[in-house]
CSV table of C-alpha atoms and ligand atoms in Angstrom, one decimal:
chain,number,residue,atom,x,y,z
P,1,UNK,CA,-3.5,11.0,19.9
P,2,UNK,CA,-3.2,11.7,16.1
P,3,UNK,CA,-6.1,9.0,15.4
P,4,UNK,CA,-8.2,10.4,17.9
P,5,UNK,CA,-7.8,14.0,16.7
P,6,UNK,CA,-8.7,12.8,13.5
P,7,UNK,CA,-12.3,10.9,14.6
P,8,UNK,CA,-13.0,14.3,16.7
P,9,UNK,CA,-12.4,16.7,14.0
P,10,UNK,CA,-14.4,14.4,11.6
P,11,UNK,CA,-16.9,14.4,14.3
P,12,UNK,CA,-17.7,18.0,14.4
P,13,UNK,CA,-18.5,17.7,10.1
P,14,UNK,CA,-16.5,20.9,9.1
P,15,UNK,CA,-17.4,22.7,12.3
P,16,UNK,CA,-14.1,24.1,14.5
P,17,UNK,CA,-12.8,22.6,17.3
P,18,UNK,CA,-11.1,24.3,20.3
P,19,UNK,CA,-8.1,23.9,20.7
P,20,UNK,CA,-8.1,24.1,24.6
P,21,UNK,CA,-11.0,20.9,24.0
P,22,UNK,CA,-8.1,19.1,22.3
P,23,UNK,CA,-5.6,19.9,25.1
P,24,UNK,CA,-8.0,18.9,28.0
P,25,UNK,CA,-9.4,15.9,26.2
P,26,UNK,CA,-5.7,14.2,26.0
P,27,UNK,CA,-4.2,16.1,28.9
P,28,UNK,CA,-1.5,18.0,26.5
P,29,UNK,CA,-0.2,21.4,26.1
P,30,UNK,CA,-1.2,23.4,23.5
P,31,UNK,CA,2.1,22.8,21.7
P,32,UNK,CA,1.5,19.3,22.0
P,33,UNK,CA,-1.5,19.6,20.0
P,34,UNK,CA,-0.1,21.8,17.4
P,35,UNK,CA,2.5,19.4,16.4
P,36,UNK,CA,0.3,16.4,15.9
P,37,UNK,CA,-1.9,18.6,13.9
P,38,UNK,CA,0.9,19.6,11.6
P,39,UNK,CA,2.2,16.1,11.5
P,40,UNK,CA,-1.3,14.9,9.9
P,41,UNK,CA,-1.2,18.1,7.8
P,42,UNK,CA,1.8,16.8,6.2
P,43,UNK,CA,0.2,13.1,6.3
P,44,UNK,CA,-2.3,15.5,4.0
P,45,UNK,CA,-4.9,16.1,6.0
P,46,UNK,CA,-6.7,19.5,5.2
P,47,UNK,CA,-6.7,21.3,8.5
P,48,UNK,CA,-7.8,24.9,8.6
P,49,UNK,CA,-6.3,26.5,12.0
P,50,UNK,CA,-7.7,30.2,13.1
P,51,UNK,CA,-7.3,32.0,15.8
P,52,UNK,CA,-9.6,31.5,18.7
P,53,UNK,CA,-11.8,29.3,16.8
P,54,UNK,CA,-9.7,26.2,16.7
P,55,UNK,CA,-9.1,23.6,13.8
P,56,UNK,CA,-11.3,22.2,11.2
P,57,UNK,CA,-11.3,19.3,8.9
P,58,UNK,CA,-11.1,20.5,5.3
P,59,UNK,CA,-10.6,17.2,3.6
P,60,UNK,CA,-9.0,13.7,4.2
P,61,UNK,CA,-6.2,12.1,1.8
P,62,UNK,CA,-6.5,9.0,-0.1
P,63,UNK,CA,-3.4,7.7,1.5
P,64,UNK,CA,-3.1,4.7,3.6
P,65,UNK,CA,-2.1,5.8,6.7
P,66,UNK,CA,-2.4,4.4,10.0
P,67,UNK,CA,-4.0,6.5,11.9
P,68,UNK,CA,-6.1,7.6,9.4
P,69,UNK,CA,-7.6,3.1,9.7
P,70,UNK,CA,-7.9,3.4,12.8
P,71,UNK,CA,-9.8,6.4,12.8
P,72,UNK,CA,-12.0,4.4,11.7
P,73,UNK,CA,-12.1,1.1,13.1
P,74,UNK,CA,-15.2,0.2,15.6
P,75,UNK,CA,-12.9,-2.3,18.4
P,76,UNK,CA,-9.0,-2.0,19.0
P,77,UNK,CA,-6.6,-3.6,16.5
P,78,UNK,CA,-3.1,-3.9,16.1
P,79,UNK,CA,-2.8,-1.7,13.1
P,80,UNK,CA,0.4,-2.5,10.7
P,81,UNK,CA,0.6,0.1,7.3
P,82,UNK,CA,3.0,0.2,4.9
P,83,UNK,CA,4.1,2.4,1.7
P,84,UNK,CA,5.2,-1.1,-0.4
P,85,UNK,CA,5.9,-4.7,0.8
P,86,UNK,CA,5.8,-8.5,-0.8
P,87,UNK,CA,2.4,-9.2,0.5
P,88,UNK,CA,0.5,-8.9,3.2
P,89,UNK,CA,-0.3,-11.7,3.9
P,90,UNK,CA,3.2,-12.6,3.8
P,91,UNK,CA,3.5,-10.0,6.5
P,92,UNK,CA,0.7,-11.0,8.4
P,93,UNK,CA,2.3,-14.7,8.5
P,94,UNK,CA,5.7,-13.0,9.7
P,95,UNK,CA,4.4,-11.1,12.4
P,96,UNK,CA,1.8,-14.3,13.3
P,97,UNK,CA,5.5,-16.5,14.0
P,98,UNK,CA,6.5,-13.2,16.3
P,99,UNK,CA,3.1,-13.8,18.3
P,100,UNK,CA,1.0,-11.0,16.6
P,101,UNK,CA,-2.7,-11.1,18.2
P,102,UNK,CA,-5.4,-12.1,17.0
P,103,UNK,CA,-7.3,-9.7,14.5
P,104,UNK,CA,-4.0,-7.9,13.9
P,105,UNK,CA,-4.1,-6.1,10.7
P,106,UNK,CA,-1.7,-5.6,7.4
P,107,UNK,CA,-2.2,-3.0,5.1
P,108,UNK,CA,0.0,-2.1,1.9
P,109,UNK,CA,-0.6,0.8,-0.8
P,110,UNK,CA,1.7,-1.2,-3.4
P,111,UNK,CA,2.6,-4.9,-3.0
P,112,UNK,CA,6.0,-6.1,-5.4
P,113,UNK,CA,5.2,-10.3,-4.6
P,114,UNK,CA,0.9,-10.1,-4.3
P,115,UNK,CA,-0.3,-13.4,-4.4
P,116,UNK,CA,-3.4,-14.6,-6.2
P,117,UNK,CA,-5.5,-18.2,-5.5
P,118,UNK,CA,-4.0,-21.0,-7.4
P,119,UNK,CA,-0.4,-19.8,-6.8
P,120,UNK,CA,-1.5,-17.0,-9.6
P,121,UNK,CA,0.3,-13.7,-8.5
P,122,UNK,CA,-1.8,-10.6,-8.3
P,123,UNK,CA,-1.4,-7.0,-8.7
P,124,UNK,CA,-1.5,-4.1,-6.5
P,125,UNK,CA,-0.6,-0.6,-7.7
P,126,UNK,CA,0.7,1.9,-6.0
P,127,UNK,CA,-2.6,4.5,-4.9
P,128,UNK,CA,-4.9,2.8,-6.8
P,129,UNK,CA,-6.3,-0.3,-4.6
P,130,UNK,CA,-6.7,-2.1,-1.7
P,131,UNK,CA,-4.2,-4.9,0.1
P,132,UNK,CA,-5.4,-6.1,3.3
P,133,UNK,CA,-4.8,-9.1,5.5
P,134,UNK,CA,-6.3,-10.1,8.5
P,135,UNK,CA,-4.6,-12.6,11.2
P,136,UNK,CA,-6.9,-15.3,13.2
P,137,UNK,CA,-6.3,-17.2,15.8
P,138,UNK,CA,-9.7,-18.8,16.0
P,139,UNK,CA,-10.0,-22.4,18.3
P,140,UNK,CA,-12.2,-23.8,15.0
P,141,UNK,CA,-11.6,-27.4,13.6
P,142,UNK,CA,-9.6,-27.2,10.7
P,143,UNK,CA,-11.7,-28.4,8.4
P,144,UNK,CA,-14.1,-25.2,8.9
P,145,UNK,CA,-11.4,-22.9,7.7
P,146,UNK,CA,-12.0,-22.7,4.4
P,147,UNK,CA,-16.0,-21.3,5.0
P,148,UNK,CA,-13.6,-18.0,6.4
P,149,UNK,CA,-13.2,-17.0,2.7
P,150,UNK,CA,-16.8,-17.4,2.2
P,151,UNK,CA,-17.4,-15.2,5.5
P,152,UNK,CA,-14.9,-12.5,4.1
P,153,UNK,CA,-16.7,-12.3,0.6
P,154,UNK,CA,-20.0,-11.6,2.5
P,155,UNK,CA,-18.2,-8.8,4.6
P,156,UNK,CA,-16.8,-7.6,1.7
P,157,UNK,CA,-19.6,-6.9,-0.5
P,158,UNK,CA,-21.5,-5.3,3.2
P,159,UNK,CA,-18.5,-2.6,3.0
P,160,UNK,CA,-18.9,-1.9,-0.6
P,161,UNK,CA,-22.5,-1.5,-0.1
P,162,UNK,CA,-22.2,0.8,2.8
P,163,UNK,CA,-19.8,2.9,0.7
P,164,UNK,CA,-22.3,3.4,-1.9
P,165,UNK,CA,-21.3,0.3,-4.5
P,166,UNK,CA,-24.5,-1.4,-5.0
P,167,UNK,CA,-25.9,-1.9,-8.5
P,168,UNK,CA,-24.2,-4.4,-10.0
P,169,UNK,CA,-22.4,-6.1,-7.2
P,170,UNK,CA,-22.4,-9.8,-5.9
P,171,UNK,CA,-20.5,-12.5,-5.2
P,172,UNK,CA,-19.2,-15.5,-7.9
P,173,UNK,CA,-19.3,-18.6,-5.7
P,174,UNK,CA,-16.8,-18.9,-3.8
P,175,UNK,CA,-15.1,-15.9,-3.3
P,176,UNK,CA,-14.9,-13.6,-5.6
P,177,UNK,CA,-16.8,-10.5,-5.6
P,178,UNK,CA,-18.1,-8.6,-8.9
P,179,UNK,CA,-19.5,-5.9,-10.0
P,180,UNK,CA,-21.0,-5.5,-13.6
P,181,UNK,CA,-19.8,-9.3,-14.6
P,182,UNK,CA,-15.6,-7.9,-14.3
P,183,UNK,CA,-14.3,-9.3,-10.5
P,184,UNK,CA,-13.0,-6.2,-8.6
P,185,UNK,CA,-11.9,-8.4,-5.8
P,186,UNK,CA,-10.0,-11.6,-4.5
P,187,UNK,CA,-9.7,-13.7,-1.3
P,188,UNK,CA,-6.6,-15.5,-0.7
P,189,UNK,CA,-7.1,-17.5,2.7
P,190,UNK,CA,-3.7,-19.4,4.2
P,191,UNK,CA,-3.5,-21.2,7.2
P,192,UNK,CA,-0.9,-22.6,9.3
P,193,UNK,CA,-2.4,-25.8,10.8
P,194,UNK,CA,-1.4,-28.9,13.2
P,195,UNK,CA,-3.0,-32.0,12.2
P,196,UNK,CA,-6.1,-31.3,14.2
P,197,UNK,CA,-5.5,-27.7,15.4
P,198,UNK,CA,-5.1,-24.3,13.7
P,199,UNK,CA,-2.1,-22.3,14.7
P,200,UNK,CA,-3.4,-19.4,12.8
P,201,UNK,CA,-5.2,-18.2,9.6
P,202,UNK,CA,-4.9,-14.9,7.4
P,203,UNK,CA,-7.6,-13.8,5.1
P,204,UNK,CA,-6.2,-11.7,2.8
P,205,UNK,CA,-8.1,-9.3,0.3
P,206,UNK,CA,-7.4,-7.8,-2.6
P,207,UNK,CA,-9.8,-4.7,-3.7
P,208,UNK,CA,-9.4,-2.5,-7.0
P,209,UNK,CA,-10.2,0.3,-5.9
P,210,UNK,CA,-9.4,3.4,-8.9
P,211,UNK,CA,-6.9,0.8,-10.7
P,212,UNK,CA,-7.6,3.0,-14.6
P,213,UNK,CA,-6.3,0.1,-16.6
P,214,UNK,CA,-5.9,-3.5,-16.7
P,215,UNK,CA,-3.4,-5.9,-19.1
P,216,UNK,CA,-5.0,-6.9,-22.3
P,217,UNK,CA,-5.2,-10.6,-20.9
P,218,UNK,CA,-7.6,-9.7,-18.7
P,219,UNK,CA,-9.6,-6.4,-19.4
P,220,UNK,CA,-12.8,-8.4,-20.2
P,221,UNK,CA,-12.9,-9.8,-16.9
P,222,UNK,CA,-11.2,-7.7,-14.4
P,223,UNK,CA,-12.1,-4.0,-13.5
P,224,UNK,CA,-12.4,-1.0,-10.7
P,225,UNK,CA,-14.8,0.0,-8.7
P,226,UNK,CA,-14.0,3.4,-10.3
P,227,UNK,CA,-14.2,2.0,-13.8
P,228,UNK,CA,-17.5,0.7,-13.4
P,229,UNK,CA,-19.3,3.2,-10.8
P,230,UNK,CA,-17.0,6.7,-11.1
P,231,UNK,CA,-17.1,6.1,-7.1
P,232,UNK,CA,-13.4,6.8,-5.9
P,233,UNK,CA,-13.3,5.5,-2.1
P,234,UNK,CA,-11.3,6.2,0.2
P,235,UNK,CA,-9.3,3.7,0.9
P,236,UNK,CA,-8.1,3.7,5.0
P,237,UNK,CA,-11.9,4.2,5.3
P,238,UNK,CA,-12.8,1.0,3.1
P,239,UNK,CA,-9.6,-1.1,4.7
P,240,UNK,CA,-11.2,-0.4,7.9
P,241,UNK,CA,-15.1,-0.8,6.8
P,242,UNK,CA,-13.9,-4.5,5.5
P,243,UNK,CA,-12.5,-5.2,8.6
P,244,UNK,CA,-15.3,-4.0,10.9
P,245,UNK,CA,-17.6,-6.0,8.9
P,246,UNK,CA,-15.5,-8.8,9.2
P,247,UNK,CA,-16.0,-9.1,12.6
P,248,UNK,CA,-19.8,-8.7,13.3
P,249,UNK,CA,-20.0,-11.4,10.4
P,250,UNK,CA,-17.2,-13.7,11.7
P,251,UNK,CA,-18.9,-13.3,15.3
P,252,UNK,CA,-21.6,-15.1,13.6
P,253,UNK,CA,-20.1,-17.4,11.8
P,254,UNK,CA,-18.1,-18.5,15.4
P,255,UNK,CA,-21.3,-19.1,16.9
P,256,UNK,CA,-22.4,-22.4,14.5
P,257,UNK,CA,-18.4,-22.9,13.4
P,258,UNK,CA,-20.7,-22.9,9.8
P,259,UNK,CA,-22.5,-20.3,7.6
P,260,UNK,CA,-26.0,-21.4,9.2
P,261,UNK,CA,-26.7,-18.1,10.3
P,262,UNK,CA,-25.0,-16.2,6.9
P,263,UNK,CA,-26.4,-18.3,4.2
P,264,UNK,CA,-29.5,-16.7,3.9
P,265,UNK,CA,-27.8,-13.3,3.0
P,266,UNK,CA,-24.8,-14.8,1.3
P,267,UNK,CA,-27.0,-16.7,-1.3
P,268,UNK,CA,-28.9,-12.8,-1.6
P,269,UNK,CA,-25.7,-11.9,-3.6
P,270,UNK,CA,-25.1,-14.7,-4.8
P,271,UNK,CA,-24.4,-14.1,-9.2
P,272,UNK,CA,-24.4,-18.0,-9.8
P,273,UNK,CA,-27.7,-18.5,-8.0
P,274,UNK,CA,-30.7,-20.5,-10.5
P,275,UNK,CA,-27.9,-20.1,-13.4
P,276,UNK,CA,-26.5,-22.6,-15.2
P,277,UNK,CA,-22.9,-23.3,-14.2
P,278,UNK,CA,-19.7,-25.4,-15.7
P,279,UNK,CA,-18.2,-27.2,-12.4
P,280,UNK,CA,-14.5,-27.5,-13.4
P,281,UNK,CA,-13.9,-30.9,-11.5
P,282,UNK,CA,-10.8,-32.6,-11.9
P,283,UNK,CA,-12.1,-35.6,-12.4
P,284,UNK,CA,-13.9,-34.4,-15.3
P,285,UNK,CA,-16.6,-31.3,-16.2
P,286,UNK,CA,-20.6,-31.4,-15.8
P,287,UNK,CA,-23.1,-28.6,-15.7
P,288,UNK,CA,-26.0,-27.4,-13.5
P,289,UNK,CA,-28.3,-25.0,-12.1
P,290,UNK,CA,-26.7,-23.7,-8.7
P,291,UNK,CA,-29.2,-23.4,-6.4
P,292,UNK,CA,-26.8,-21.4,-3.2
P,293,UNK,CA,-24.6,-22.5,-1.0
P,294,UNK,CA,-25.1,-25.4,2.1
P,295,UNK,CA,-24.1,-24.7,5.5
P,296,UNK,CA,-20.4,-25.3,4.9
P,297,UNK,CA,-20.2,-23.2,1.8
P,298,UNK,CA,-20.4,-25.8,-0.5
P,299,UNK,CA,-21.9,-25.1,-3.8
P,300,UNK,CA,-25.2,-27.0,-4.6
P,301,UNK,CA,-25.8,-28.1,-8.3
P,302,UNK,CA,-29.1,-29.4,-9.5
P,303,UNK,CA,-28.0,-31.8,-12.4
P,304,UNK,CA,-30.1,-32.7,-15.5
P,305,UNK,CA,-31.6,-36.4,-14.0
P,306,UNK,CA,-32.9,-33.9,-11.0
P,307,UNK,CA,-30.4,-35.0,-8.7
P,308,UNK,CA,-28.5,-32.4,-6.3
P,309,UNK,CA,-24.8,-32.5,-5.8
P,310,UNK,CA,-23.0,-30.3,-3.8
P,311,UNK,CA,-19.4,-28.9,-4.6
P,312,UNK,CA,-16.7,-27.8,-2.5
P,313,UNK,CA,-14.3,-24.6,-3.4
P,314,UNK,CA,-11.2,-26.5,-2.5
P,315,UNK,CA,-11.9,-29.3,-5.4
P,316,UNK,CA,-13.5,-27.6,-8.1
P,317,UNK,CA,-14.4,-24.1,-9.7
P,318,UNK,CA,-17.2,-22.9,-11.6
P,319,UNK,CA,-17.6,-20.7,-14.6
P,320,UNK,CA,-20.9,-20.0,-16.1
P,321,UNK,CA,-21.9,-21.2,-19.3
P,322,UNK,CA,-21.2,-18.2,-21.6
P,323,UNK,CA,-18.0,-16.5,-19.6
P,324,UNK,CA,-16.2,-16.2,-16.5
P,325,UNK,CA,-19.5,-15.3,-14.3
P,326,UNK,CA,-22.6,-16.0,-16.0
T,401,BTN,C1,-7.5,-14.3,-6.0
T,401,BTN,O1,-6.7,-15.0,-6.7
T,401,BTN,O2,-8.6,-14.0,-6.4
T,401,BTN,C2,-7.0,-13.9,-4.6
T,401,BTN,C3,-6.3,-12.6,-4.6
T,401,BTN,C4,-5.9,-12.2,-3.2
T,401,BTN,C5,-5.1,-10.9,-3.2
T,401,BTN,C6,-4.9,-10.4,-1.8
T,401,BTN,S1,-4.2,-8.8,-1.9
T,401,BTN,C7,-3.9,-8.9,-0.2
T,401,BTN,C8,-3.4,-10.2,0.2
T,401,BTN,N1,-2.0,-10.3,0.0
T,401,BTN,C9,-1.6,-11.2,-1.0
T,401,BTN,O3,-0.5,-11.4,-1.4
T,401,BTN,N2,-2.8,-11.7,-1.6
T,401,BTN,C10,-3.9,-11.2,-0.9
């Protein structure tokens, strides 16, 4: 009831709303209502109440709450938010084993084990960013898993756009999205697989939101969306943006099981398209022009004897010539 008090009020932009509406709309007493109103009031929701007018929404916290996701979330999701855990997608994998559904969804204000591509670790700081993991069950072959990370980065940068990030902003081949050269966010996909069926996935995502600083080691290359824009988002809101564009994109991307009908707008944001890039390939380091991606998300280089090669993100990574992204 408390999530659906919340889109109602939010509704009605400032405007009051009965309080007799409320009670006939979830078939509660008046009392009923009060209390859930107070409980999001102390959740720190700004709700005015007056006397024969009703409530009104004042303002909404930057807290992750819940309710306050859901709120906001276009189709029905198993919703799981909490203050400070290892990582979500740690979480995510738990509750997967316990036979969580499909599109269930972790959120975390502060993670103490985050966990960064490459077995790096990464950080999440209390009120200051975005954790998020998202569980699939999809009936894909295996070996089209990896395009999911692709898929997120799109859906990604869509949410950031929608919330008013848009100068600046794209995607460094093949996952990583930044915004004025510095990455502001990070995919980590897992998967638990048989040898020729997926059990389940989780995309997890990794947003800095208002982090204010970053460790000397990597201040030249990692920032905030605040840092760079002055934007401070909401963050329930963005969680829940992400994951609605998730969905119309990996509708899509179910359809072909490959990014036929996403390339087109993935190459749009694409940093490293017609640039010259280092590939970082084990068995040993050439440069390009990257032209955009292939239908599986593969990276294709134009090499100096004119020839085309194309790269995949599990074997190699790319910087560009003069830095981390171009
Ligand atoms: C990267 O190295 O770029 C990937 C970073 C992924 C971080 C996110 S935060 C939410 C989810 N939980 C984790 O432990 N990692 C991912």
């Amino acid at each position: 009831m408390k999530t659906e008090i919340i889109r109602i009020l939010r509704e009605q932009k400032g405007e009051f709303v009965s309080g007799e509406m409320l009670c006939e709309q979830f078939s509660v007493s008046r009392n009923a209502v009060w209390k859930a109103i107070n409980r999001l009031k102390e959740q720190g929701f700004e709700i005015e109440s007056v006397t024969k007018k009703g409530y009104r929404l004042i303002s909404e916290p930057d807290l992750l709450a819940k309710e306050s996701i859901e709120s906001y979330l276009s189709r029905e999701a198993s919703v799981f938010c909490f203050d400070e855990i290892d990582s979500t997608n740690n979480e995510c994998m738990r509750l997967a084993g316990n036979g969580a559904p499909d599109g269930t969804l972790v959120a975390a204000d502060c993670q103490t084990g985050g966990k960064g591509r490459r077995g790096r670790n990464w950080t999440t700081p209390k009120g200051t960013a975005v954790a998020m993991s998202i569980l699939l069950r999809p009936q894909i072959a295996p070996q089209n898993a990896p395009i999911l990370t692709l898929v997120s980065a799109l859906a990604v940068a869509k949410a950031l756009q929608e919330n008013g990030v848009k100068e600046g902003l794209g995607i460094k081949w093949p996952n990583d999205l930044v915004l004025n050269k510095k990455k502001i966010c990070g995919i980590l996909t897992e998967m638990i697989t048989e040898v020729d069926y997926i059990n389940h996935i989780v995309v997890g995502i990794g947003i800095n939101t208002h982090v204010e600083s970053f460790p000397e080691e990597i201040k030249d290359i990692a920032s905030s969306i605040l840092l760079e824009t002055g934007i401070k988002i909401n963050r329930s809101k963005l969680i829940a943006d992400v994951y609605n564009c998730f969905f119309r994109y990996y509708d899509i991307f179910l359809k072909t099981e490959d990014l036929s009908g996403l390339k087109e707008e993935y190459d749009g944001l694409l940093l490293n398209k017609d640039k010259e890039v280092k590939v970082l390939d084990p068995k040993g380091e050439f440069c390009g022009t990257a032209l955009g991606i292939n239908e599986r998300g593969e990276l294709k280089v134009k090499l100096s004897d004119g020839g085309v090669t194309e790269v995949s993100a599990g074997e190699v990574s790319v910087r560009g010539l003069y830095g981390y992204v171009l």
